[in-house]
XYZ file of C-alpha atoms in Angstrom:
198
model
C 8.747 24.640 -21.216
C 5.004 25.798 -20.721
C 5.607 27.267 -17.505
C 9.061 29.373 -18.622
C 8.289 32.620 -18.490
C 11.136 34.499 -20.616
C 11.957 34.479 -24.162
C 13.986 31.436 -26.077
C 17.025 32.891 -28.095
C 17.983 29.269 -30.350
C 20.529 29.462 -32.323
C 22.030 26.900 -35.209
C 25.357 25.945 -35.979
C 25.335 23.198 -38.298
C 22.858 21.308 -40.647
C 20.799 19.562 -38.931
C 20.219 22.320 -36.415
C 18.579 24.367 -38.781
C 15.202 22.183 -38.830
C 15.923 21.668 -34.563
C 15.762 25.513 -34.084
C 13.193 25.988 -36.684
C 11.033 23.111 -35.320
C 11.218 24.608 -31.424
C 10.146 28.383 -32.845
C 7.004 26.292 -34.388
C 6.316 24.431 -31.636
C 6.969 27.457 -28.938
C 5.407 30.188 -30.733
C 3.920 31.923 -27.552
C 7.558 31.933 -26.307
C 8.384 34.319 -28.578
C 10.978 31.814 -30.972
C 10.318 32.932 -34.293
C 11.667 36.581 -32.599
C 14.829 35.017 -31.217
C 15.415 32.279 -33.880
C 18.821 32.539 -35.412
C 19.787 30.442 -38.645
C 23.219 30.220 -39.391
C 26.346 27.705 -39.766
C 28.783 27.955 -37.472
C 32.843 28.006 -37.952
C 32.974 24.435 -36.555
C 31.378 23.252 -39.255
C 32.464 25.013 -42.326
C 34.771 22.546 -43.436
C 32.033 20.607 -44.406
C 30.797 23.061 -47.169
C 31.962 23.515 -50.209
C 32.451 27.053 -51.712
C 33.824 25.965 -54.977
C 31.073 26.222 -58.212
C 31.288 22.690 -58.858
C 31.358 20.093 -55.228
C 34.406 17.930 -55.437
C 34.392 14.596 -53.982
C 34.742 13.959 -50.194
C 38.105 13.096 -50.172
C 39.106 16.094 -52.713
C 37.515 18.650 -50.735
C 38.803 17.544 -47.216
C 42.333 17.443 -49.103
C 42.119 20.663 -50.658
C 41.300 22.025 -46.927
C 43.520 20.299 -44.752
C 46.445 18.676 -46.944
C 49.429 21.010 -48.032
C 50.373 20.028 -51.648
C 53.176 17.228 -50.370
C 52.025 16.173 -46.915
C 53.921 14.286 -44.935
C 53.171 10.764 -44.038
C 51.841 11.455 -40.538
C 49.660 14.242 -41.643
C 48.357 11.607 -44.400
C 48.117 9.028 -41.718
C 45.949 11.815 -39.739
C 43.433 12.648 -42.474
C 42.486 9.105 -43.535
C 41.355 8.133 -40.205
C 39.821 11.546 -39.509
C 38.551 11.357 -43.270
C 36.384 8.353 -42.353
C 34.155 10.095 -39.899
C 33.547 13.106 -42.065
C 30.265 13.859 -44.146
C 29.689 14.477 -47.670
C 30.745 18.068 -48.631
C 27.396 20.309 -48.569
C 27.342 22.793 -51.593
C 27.241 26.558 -50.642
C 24.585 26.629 -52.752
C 22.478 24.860 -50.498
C 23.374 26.135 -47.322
C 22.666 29.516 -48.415
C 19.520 28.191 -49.562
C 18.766 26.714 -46.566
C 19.887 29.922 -44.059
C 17.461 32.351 -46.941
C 14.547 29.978 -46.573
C 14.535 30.118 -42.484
C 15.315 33.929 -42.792
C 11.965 33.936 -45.109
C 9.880 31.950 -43.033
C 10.996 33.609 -39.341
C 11.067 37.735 -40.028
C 12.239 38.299 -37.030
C 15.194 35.587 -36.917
C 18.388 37.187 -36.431
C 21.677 35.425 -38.048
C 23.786 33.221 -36.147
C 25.666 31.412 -35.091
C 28.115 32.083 -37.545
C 31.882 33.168 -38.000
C 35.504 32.983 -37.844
C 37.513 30.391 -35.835
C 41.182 29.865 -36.238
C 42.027 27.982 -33.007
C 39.169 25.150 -34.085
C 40.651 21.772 -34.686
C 39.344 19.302 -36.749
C 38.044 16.263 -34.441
C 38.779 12.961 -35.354
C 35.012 11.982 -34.425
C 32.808 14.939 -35.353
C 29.930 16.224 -33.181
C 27.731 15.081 -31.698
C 30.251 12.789 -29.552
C 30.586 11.153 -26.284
C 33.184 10.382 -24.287
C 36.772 12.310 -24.240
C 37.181 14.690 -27.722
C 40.218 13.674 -29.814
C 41.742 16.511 -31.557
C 43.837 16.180 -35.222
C 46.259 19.070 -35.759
C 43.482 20.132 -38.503
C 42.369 23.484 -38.755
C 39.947 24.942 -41.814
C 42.004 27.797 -43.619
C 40.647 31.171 -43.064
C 39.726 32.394 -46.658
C 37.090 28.829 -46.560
C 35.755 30.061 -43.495
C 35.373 33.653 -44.935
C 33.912 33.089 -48.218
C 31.030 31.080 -45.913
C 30.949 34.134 -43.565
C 30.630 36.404 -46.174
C 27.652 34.594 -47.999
C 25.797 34.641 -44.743
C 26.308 37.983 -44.143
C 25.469 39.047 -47.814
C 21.605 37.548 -47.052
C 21.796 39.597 -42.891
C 22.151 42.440 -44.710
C 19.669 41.929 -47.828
C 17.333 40.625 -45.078
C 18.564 43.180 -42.773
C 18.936 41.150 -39.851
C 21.606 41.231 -37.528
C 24.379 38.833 -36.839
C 25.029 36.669 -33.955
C 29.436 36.291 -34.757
C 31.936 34.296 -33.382
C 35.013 35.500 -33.524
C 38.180 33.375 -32.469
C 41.802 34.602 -32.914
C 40.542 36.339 -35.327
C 40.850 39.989 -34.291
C 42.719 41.212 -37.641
C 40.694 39.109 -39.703
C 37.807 40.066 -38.200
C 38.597 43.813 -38.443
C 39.360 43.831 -42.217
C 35.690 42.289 -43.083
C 34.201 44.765 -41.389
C 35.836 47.736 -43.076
C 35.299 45.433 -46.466
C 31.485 45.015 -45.790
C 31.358 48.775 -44.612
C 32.727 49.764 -48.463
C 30.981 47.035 -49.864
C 27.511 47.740 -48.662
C 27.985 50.997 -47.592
C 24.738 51.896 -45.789
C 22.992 48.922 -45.928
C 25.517 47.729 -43.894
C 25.099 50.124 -41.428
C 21.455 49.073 -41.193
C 22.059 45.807 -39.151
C 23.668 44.882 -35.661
C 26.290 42.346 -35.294
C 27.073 41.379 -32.051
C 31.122 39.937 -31.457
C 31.903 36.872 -29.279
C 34.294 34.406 -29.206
């Protein structure tokens, strides 16, 4: 790492990325990190936050997400087993917490990797994993993934950072925020960059 001569771009996805990527701009401040560092949660993970006020228990939340109101008896089959490998719900709350205090300690830390993704499936052993990945037929709805998404986005632009988004199947979707944030923040909004990738 000493002898690399170019600049590290890190970016998180998850919770326990955020300390990783935060830890490595510390640690490599002469590579020019803390410019390049990029707090954010990811798509892939947003099924395990909770937007709602209060957190529901595990089992309620991952319902409420992947359940329809009478699912059938494969589908319930599916979500026990995947249900066992799944963490706690994390409160929005705290992950917002968590992205505003890296924003705050990094000034130069863009946002990222965060998003929309509406091909993801739910595995049935989360990340990290080895071996072959085993898919359910889980996806997280898209209004979950958007109210994270737009929380995020709310602290880019208070920050005034710009956004590092993934964007899956998502081109209407994706399209609509835009033109939301654009009335919403008018131009505050048009004081960050975001840049689109799937």
């Amino acid at each position: 790492m000493a002898d690399l001569k170019t600049h590290i771009c890190a970016m998180a996805s998850r919770e326990d990325d955020q300390v990783k990527v935060a830890n490595l701009a510390r640690q490599w401040p002469d590579k020019h990190v803390t410019k390049s560092q990029i707090p954010g949660f990811h798509p892939w993970c947003s099924h395990h936050i909770s937007v709602l006020d209060t957190t529901p228990s595990k089992r309620d939340h991952y319902a409420s997400l992947f359940l329809s109101s009478n699912p059938s008896e494969q589908d319930t089959t599916v979500f026990e087993e995947v249900l066992k490998n799944l963490p706690e719900p994390i409160p929005l709350s705290t992950v917002i917490s968590s992205v505003r205090t890296n924003l705050t300690a990094f000034p130069n830390a863009l946002l990222g990797e965060v998003g929309i993704d509406r091909s993801f499936k739910i595995p049935y052993i989360p990340y990290p994993f080895a071996g072959v990945k085993k898919l359910s037929p889980f996806t997280v709805p898209t209004d979950h993934q958007l109210a994270l998404l737009e929380a995020q986005i709310a602290l880019a632009i208070e920050f005034r950072r710009s956004i590092s988004m993934h964007s899956v199947k998502a081109q209407q979707v994706t399209l609509d925020l835009l033109k939301k944030l654009k009335e919403k923040y008018k131009e505050d909004f048009g004081r960050i960059n975001i840049d689109l990738h799937s």
